[in-house]
Coordinates of C-alpha atoms and ligand atoms in Angstrom, one line a residue:
M20 CA 130.5 136.2 107.4
L21 CA 132.0 138.9 109.8
P22 CA 130.0 141.5 110.6
L23 CA 130.7 144.4 108.4
D24 CA 130.1 146.6 111.4
F25 CA 133.5 144.8 112.9
T26 CA 135.4 144.9 109.7
D27 CA 135.0 148.9 109.6
S28 CA 135.8 149.5 113.3
M29 CA 139.0 147.2 112.5
R30 CA 140.0 148.9 109.7
Q31 CA 139.9 152.0 111.5
Q32 CA 142.3 150.5 114.4
L33 CA 144.3 148.2 112.4
G34 CA 144.6 149.8 109.1
A35 CA 145.5 147.8 106.3
E36 CA 146.5 145.0 108.0
A37 CA 142.5 144.4 109.2
D38 CA 142.6 142.4 105.9
D39 CA 145.6 139.9 107.3
L40 CA 143.4 139.8 110.6
F41 CA 140.1 138.7 108.7
R42 CA 141.7 136.3 107.2
S43 CA 143.1 134.6 109.9
L44 CA 139.8 134.4 111.5
Q45 CA 138.1 132.7 108.7
A46 CA 140.8 130.4 109.1
E47 CA 140.6 127.1 111.4
P48 CA 141.6 127.6 115.3
S49 CA 144.8 126.1 116.5
C50 CA 144.1 122.8 119.3
S51 CA 145.9 123.5 122.5
I52 CA 146.9 121.9 125.8
R53 CA 148.0 122.7 129.0
L54 CA 149.5 119.9 131.2
N55 CA 148.8 119.3 134.6
D56 CA 152.1 118.4 137.0
K57 CA 150.4 115.7 138.2
I58 CA 151.9 113.8 135.4
D59 CA 155.3 113.8 133.8
V60 CA 154.7 113.6 130.3
L61 CA 151.5 112.5 127.9
T62 CA 152.1 111.3 124.5
F63 CA 149.1 112.0 121.6
D64 CA 148.7 110.4 118.4
C65 CA 149.6 113.7 116.3
D66 CA 152.5 116.3 116.1
T67 CA 152.4 118.2 119.3
D68 CA 154.9 122.2 119.4
E69 CA 155.9 124.5 122.4
V70 CA 153.1 126.9 123.0
P71 CA 156.2 129.1 123.9
W72 CA 154.8 131.5 126.6
H73 CA 153.8 128.3 129.7
I74 CA 156.0 125.4 129.8
D75 CA 153.6 123.5 130.0
G76 CA 151.3 124.4 126.8
Y77 CA 151.4 122.6 123.4
Y78 CA 149.7 123.1 120.2
L79 CA 148.0 120.0 119.2
S80 CA 148.0 119.0 114.9
E81 CA 145.1 118.2 115.0
R82 CA 142.4 118.0 117.3
P83 CA 141.4 114.8 119.2
Q84 CA 138.3 113.2 120.5
F85 CA 139.3 114.6 124.6
T86 CA 135.9 112.4 125.5
L87 CA 137.8 109.1 125.0
D88 CA 141.0 109.8 126.8
P89 CA 140.5 108.3 130.4
L90 CA 143.5 110.8 131.4
F91 CA 141.0 113.8 130.1
H92 CA 139.0 113.2 132.7
A93 CA 141.5 112.7 135.0
G94 CA 142.5 116.2 134.9
C95 CA 146.1 115.4 133.0
Y96 CA 146.0 118.3 131.3
Y97 CA 143.4 121.3 130.5
V98 CA 141.9 122.0 126.9
Q99 CA 143.0 125.7 127.2
E100 CA 143.3 128.2 123.9
A101 CA 147.6 129.6 123.5
S102 CA 146.8 132.5 124.2
S103 CA 145.0 132.7 127.7
M104 CA 148.1 130.6 129.1
F105 CA 150.0 134.0 128.4
I106 CA 148.6 134.5 132.1
E107 CA 151.5 132.9 133.2
Q108 CA 153.7 135.4 132.2
A109 CA 152.1 138.1 134.8
L110 CA 151.8 136.0 137.9
E111 CA 156.2 135.3 136.9
Q112 CA 156.4 138.9 136.7
Y113 CA 154.3 140.5 139.4
V114 CA 152.3 138.0 142.1
Q115 CA 154.4 136.1 144.8
P116 CA 153.3 131.8 144.6
E117 CA 152.8 132.7 148.5
S118 CA 149.5 135.0 147.8
V119 CA 145.3 135.0 147.9
V120 CA 144.1 135.7 144.4
L121 CA 140.7 135.8 143.6
D122 CA 139.5 134.8 139.9
L123 CA 136.8 137.0 140.0
C124 CA 134.8 135.7 136.6
A125 CA 136.4 132.1 136.5
A126 CA 134.2 129.1 134.8
P127 CA 135.1 127.3 133.5
G128 CA 138.0 127.6 134.4
G129 CA 141.0 127.6 132.4
K130 CA 142.6 130.8 133.4
S131 CA 141.8 129.0 137.6
T132 CA 143.4 125.4 136.9
L133 CA 146.1 127.6 135.7
I134 CA 146.7 129.9 139.0
S135 CA 146.2 126.8 140.8
Q136 CA 149.1 125.2 139.3
Y137 CA 150.7 128.8 139.6
L138 CA 150.5 128.8 143.5
G139 CA 151.3 125.2 144.6
E140 CA 151.1 124.8 148.2
Q141 CA 151.8 128.5 149.2
G142 CA 148.8 130.4 148.5
L143 CA 145.3 130.2 148.2
L144 CA 142.3 130.6 145.3
L145 CA 139.5 131.7 145.3
A146 CA 137.7 131.2 141.6
N147 CA 134.6 132.5 141.4
E148 CA 131.4 132.3 138.6
V149 CA 128.4 134.6 139.4
V150 CA 126.3 132.5 136.8
R151 CA 124.8 129.8 138.1
Q152 CA 125.1 126.8 135.7
R153 CA 128.4 127.8 135.4
V154 CA 129.5 127.0 138.9
F155 CA 129.6 123.3 138.6
I156 CA 131.7 122.7 135.5
L157 CA 134.1 125.3 137.1
S158 CA 134.5 123.3 140.4
E159 CA 134.5 119.8 138.7
N160 CA 137.8 121.0 136.7
I161 CA 139.5 122.0 139.8
Q162 CA 138.8 119.4 141.2
K163 CA 140.4 117.2 139.0
W164 CA 143.1 119.7 138.6
G165 CA 143.8 118.1 142.5
N166 CA 145.9 121.2 143.8
G167 CA 143.9 120.8 147.1
N168 CA 144.7 125.1 147.0
T169 CA 141.2 126.5 145.7
I170 CA 137.4 127.5 146.8
V171 CA 135.0 127.7 144.7
T172 CA 132.3 130.7 145.5
H173 CA 129.1 131.4 143.5
N174 CA 128.9 135.4 144.1
A175 CA 128.2 138.9 142.9
P176 CA 131.7 141.0 142.5
S177 CA 129.9 143.4 144.7
E178 CA 130.0 141.0 147.4
F179 CA 133.8 140.9 147.0
G180 CA 134.3 144.6 147.1
E181 CA 132.2 144.7 150.3
K182 CA 133.0 141.8 152.9
C183 CA 136.7 141.2 151.2
R184 CA 138.0 145.1 152.0
N185 CA 141.8 144.9 151.1
L186 CA 141.9 141.1 151.3
F187 CA 143.6 140.2 148.2
D188 CA 147.3 140.6 146.5
C189 CA 145.9 139.8 143.1
I190 CA 142.4 139.4 141.0
L191 CA 142.1 138.6 138.3
V192 CA 139.3 139.8 136.0
D193 CA 139.0 138.1 132.7
A194 CA 136.1 139.7 131.8
P195 CA 132.5 138.8 130.0
C196 CA 132.8 140.7 126.3
S197 CA 131.9 140.6 123.0
G198 CA 134.4 137.9 121.9
E199 CA 135.7 139.0 119.0
G200 CA 138.6 137.2 119.4
M201 CA 136.4 133.6 119.1
F202 CA 135.2 134.7 116.0
R203 CA 137.0 131.0 114.1
K204 CA 135.9 129.1 116.3
D205 CA 131.9 130.9 117.8
M206 CA 129.7 131.4 115.5
Q207 CA 127.3 132.7 118.2
A208 CA 129.7 135.3 118.8
R209 CA 129.5 136.3 115.2
E210 CA 125.9 136.7 115.4
E211 CA 125.7 138.2 118.8
W212 CA 128.0 141.3 118.2
S213 CA 126.8 144.6 117.3
L214 CA 128.3 147.9 118.0
K215 CA 125.6 148.5 120.9
Q216 CA 126.8 144.8 122.3
V217 CA 130.4 146.3 122.6
Q218 CA 129.2 149.2 124.2
L219 CA 127.2 147.5 127.0
C220 CA 130.4 145.3 127.3
A221 CA 132.1 148.0 128.0
E222 CA 129.5 149.0 130.8
R223 CA 129.3 146.5 132.6
Q224 CA 133.1 145.5 132.6
R225 CA 133.9 148.7 134.4
S226 CA 130.7 147.7 136.9
I227 CA 132.9 144.4 137.7
L228 CA 136.1 146.5 138.2
M229 CA 134.6 149.2 140.1
D230 CA 132.6 146.1 142.1
V231 CA 135.4 144.6 143.6
W232 CA 138.0 147.0 143.6
D233 CA 137.5 147.3 147.3
A234 CA 138.6 144.0 148.1
L235 CA 142.4 144.4 145.7
K236 CA 145.1 145.3 148.6
P237 CA 146.4 148.7 147.9
G238 CA 150.0 147.8 146.0
G239 CA 147.6 144.6 144.2
V240 CA 148.1 143.6 141.0
L241 CA 144.9 143.2 138.8
I242 CA 145.1 141.5 136.2
Y243 CA 142.8 142.5 133.6
S244 CA 141.3 139.9 130.0
T245 CA 139.0 140.1 127.4
C246 CA 138.4 137.6 124.3
T247 CA 138.2 140.6 121.9
F248 CA 140.3 143.1 120.1
N249 CA 138.2 146.8 120.7
R250 CA 139.9 150.0 122.7
Q251 CA 136.4 150.3 124.1
E252 CA 137.0 146.9 125.7
N253 CA 140.5 147.0 126.5
E254 CA 142.7 150.3 126.4
Q255 CA 139.6 152.4 127.1
N256 CA 138.7 150.5 130.0
V257 CA 142.2 150.2 131.8
Q258 CA 142.7 154.2 131.2
W259 CA 139.3 154.9 133.4
L260 CA 140.4 152.2 136.0
C261 CA 143.9 153.8 136.3
E262 CA 142.2 157.9 136.2
C263 CA 138.8 156.5 138.5
L264 CA 140.2 154.2 140.6
G265 CA 143.8 154.7 141.0
A266 CA 146.2 152.2 139.4
D267 CA 149.2 152.0 137.6
I268 CA 150.3 149.8 134.3
L269 CA 152.7 147.3 134.8
P270 CA 155.0 146.5 131.9
L271 CA 155.1 142.7 130.2
D272 CA 158.4 141.3 129.2
Y273 CA 158.2 139.0 126.2
D274 CA 159.9 137.7 123.5
P275 CA 159.5 139.7 120.4
S276 CA 159.1 137.0 118.4
W277 CA 156.2 135.9 119.6
G278 CA 154.0 138.4 118.0
I279 CA 152.3 139.8 120.8
Q280 CA 151.2 143.8 120.0
E281 CA 151.7 146.4 122.7
G282 CA 147.3 148.1 123.3
H283 CA 147.0 151.6 121.7
G284 CA 149.2 154.4 124.0
G285 CA 150.8 151.4 125.6
I286 CA 148.0 150.0 127.2
G287 CA 148.6 146.4 127.2
Y288 CA 149.0 144.1 125.6
H289 CA 146.7 142.3 122.2
F290 CA 147.3 139.1 120.7
Y291 CA 145.8 139.4 117.0
P292 CA 145.6 136.3 115.6
H293 CA 147.2 136.6 112.2
L294 CA 150.1 137.5 114.3
T295 CA 150.6 135.4 117.8
R296 CA 149.3 131.2 116.9
G297 CA 146.5 131.8 119.3
E298 CA 142.9 133.0 119.0
G299 CA 142.2 136.6 119.7
F300 CA 143.1 138.0 123.6
Y301 CA 143.7 141.5 125.7
V302 CA 145.6 141.0 128.9
C303 CA 146.9 144.7 130.4
C304 CA 148.7 143.9 134.4
L305 CA 147.9 147.2 136.8
R306 CA 149.1 147.8 140.2
K307 CA 147.0 149.5 142.9
H308 CA 147.6 152.6 144.8
Q309 CA 150.1 152.3 147.8
E310 CA 148.4 154.1 150.7
D311 CA 147.8 153.7 154.0
F312 CA 145.1 151.3 154.7
A313 CA 143.7 148.7 157.4
P314 CA 144.1 145.8 156.3
F315 CA 141.7 143.1 155.9
R316 CA 141.1 141.3 159.5
V317 CA 140.0 138.0 159.7
K318 CA 136.9 137.8 162.8
A319 CA 135.8 135.4 164.7
P320 CA 133.2 133.0 162.8
K321 CA 129.7 134.5 164.1
K322 CA 128.5 130.9 163.5
P323 CA 130.2 128.7 165.5
T324 CA 132.5 126.6 163.1
P325 CA 131.2 122.9 162.6
A326 CA 131.3 119.9 164.8
P327 CA 134.7 118.1 164.2
L328 CA 134.1 114.2 163.2
H329 CA 135.4 111.3 165.4
P330 CA 138.4 111.2 166.3
E331 CA 139.2 107.9 164.9
Y332 CA 137.7 109.1 161.6
I333 CA 140.5 111.8 161.7
Q334 CA 143.3 109.5 161.6
E335 CA 142.0 106.9 159.3
M336 CA 141.1 110.1 157.0
Q337 CA 144.6 111.1 158.0
K338 CA 146.6 108.0 156.5
W339 CA 144.7 108.7 152.7
L340 CA 147.3 112.0 152.7
Q341 CA 150.6 112.5 151.8
H342 CA 151.4 114.8 154.1
P343 CA 148.6 115.2 156.5
E344 CA 149.7 117.6 158.4
R345 CA 149.3 120.4 155.7
W346 CA 145.1 119.8 155.8
A347 CA 142.3 121.2 157.9
I348 CA 139.7 119.2 158.1
R349 CA 136.0 120.3 158.2
L350 CA 132.3 118.3 158.9
T351 CA 129.8 119.9 156.7
D352 CA 127.1 117.4 157.1
R353 CA 128.3 113.9 156.8
F354 CA 131.1 115.4 154.5
A355 CA 134.3 115.9 155.0
T356 CA 136.4 118.7 153.9
A357 CA 140.1 119.3 153.7
Y358 CA 141.6 122.2 152.9
P359 CA 145.2 124.1 152.9
A360 CA 146.1 124.7 157.1
K361 CA 148.2 127.4 156.8
Y362 CA 144.6 129.2 155.2
K363 CA 142.2 128.0 158.1
E364 CA 141.4 131.2 159.6
L365 CA 140.6 133.0 157.2
I366 CA 138.8 130.1 155.2
D367 CA 136.1 129.6 158.0
Y368 CA 135.9 133.7 158.0
L369 CA 135.3 133.3 154.4
Y370 CA 132.7 130.2 154.7
T371 CA 130.7 132.5 156.6
F372 CA 129.7 134.8 154.2
L373 CA 130.7 134.3 150.6
T374 CA 128.5 130.9 149.1
C375 CA 131.2 128.6 148.9
I376 CA 130.7 125.6 146.3
S377 CA 133.7 123.4 146.9
C378 CA 136.0 123.5 149.4
G379 CA 139.5 122.7 148.7
F380 CA 138.6 118.9 148.1
G381 CA 136.4 116.3 149.1
L382 CA 138.2 114.0 151.4
G383 CA 135.7 111.7 153.5
E384 CA 132.1 110.8 154.1
E385 CA 130.2 108.8 156.5
R386 CA 128.6 106.3 155.7
G387 CA 127.3 103.3 157.5
K388 CA 129.1 102.6 160.3
G389 CA 132.5 104.0 158.7
I390 CA 134.0 106.5 156.6
A391 CA 134.9 106.0 152.8
P392 CA 136.9 108.0 150.4
Q393 CA 135.3 110.9 148.6
H394 CA 135.8 111.0 144.5
S395 CA 138.3 114.2 145.1
L396 CA 140.6 112.9 147.1
S397 CA 141.9 110.5 143.8
M398 CA 142.0 113.5 141.9
L399 CA 144.1 114.8 144.7
K400 CA 147.9 114.7 144.1
D401 CA 148.6 115.1 148.0
L402 CA 146.5 111.5 148.1
K403 CA 148.9 108.8 149.4
R404 CA 147.9 105.7 147.0
E405 CA 149.6 103.1 148.8
A406 CA 146.3 103.8 151.4
F407 CA 144.5 101.9 148.7
H408 CA 144.7 99.1 146.9
A409 CA 145.2 100.2 143.2
V410 CA 143.4 97.9 140.0
P411 CA 145.2 99.1 136.6
L412 CA 142.1 100.0 133.8
N413 CA 142.6 99.3 130.0
H414 CA 141.3 101.6 128.2
E415 CA 137.9 100.0 127.3
Q416 CA 137.3 99.4 130.6
A417 CA 138.0 103.2 132.1
L418 CA 135.5 104.6 129.7
S419 CA 133.1 102.0 130.6
Y420 CA 133.9 102.9 134.0
L421 CA 133.7 106.8 133.5
R422 CA 130.3 106.3 132.2
T423 CA 129.3 104.7 135.4
E424 CA 128.5 101.3 133.9
A425 CA 128.5 98.0 136.2
L426 CA 132.2 96.8 136.6
S427 CA 133.0 93.0 136.4
L428 CA 137.2 93.7 137.8
E429 CA 138.9 90.3 138.3
N430 CA 141.0 89.1 140.8
V431 CA 140.5 92.2 143.8
P432 CA 140.1 92.4 147.3
L433 CA 137.1 93.3 149.3
G434 CA 136.9 97.3 149.7
M435 CA 137.9 99.9 148.2
L436 CA 139.7 100.4 145.0
L437 CA 141.5 103.1 143.5
L438 CA 140.9 102.8 139.5
T439 CA 143.7 103.5 137.3
Y440 CA 144.5 104.5 134.0
E441 CA 148.2 104.4 133.0
G442 CA 148.8 105.4 136.3
V443 CA 146.5 108.0 136.6
P444 CA 144.3 107.7 139.6
L445 CA 140.5 107.5 138.2
G446 CA 138.7 107.2 140.9
F447 CA 137.3 104.7 143.3
A448 CA 135.3 101.2 143.5
K449 CA 134.4 99.5 145.9
N450 CA 134.3 95.2 146.0
V451 CA 131.4 94.4 148.0
G452 CA 132.1 90.3 147.6
N453 CA 129.5 89.8 144.6
R454 CA 129.7 92.6 142.6
Q455 CA 131.7 95.9 142.5
N456 CA 130.3 98.9 143.3
N457 CA 131.4 101.8 140.5
L458 CA 131.8 104.9 142.7
Y459 CA 132.6 108.0 140.0
P460 CA 130.2 110.7 140.2
N461 CA 127.5 110.3 138.7
E462 CA 127.3 114.0 137.7
W463 CA 130.2 113.7 135.6
R464 CA 129.7 111.0 134.2
I465 CA 130.7 110.5 130.3
R466 CA 127.3 111.1 129.0
H467 CA 128.0 111.2 124.9
L468 CA 130.8 108.9 122.6
Ligands
SAM504 N1 138.2 132.8 133.3 C1 137.5 131.8 132.3 C2 138.8 130.8 132.0 O1 139.8 130.6 131.8 O2 137.9 129.8 131.8 C3 136.8 132.3 131.1 C4 136.0 133.7 131.7 S1 134.9 134.3 130.7 C5 135.6 135.1 130.0 C6 133.9 135.5 131.6 C7 132.3 134.4 133.1 O3 132.0 136.4 133.4 C8 131.6 133.5 132.6 O4 131.5 132.3 133.2 C9 130.4 134.6 132.5 O5 129.5 134.0 133.1 C10 130.7 135.3 133.8 N2 130.3 137.1 133.8 C11 129.0 136.9 133.1 N3 128.8 138.4 133.5 C12 128.8 138.7 135.1 C13 129.3 139.5 135.7 N4 128.3 140.3 135.5 N5 129.8 140.3 136.7 C14 131.2 138.8 136.9 N6 131.0 137.9 135.6 C15 130.6 137.5 134.9

């Protein structure tokens, strides 16, 4: 049952069409995935259909058990609701790939992995999540995606507003909301919904926008999105933002056959599930008013940057990369992390005041008298595969590896092994002679099959 106050308010918003919306909210949700450019093709045991607004998006005619697919764990695709993939259109139309982007409310990482792929080698993404329990899954998904162009942080929106004044070319605020657009997927969203909650969400969204606003460069682009239908959390908040904070709405081009509806008063765009193939979604793109401003300046870090690793270790680790010149390396504790050299100064500075959960990718780790690769290197698109002996696994072996079970591989050389499934790296193992150590991260292992 849909909440009565919800059906009443939707009738006011949509008129007679509201009944079509209610019917669509009782139907099965569609299942869709977005492919990672780390693989060329992917086949599923069901029919697929293209998501029209994202070149890598596909609808699946049924929902496979993704946990049983090793390629899912290798970050070859992200299971993402189709409407959300429309963020790609906003990026293509208003954001240069060579941009510094903040995804403020990023967990679990659907839109962050999309932005990371869009920016590729040219840009830098800060994927932030304020809720502690959610930040680790965000970091895992980012590492599996494998671009190495993303810093995962755990900070409050106000910390960006205060300390990163005028830094970002683009900020995505995919705001926590009342979740009306998720009603057919998420029964809890239905149960928790109330008019009071809508009002509280709208207030919280305004406070998030106000807190982060100073971090956006004048002339920069804000993408505001929610997965809810009501006007308080959508059009009214955008209008408030334009009037109180100073921004102009940017129109987005789209094909009319996609069924996207312009928002009330031409403010933003709605995805209603009775008209568009996907869940409920709202998006609006805005440009911050241009004015004279003091550009964000990188200050010399107060704390000295950590001492570099032993030069021999650095040389050894650089052999694991296709383009070592693209990466700066830093040592924290006994771990070597690599991140885009192009943004080294900025990242070193951000490191001094943001709570960084992961930065770029884990490259190596000092172990005994040597250096061993870290798991996230195996996920990296810039990994030089020839640097390791590759061992192809079958489906059963791959799942066993992903459950961190003991391995029994035959005829493999001593030392570090790169385990692959259908040609895609899954992670490392080490053959120490009498056994092979499974090096898959324990915290990422498959727990239930
Ligand atoms: N962008 C994500 C994606 O595509 O996977 C989904 C984000 S979800 C709609 C909203 C996120 O905002 C949640 O991860 C939630 O923990 C976070 N959040 C909750 N309260 C917040 C607050 N006060 N400030 C910033 N983020 C908040």
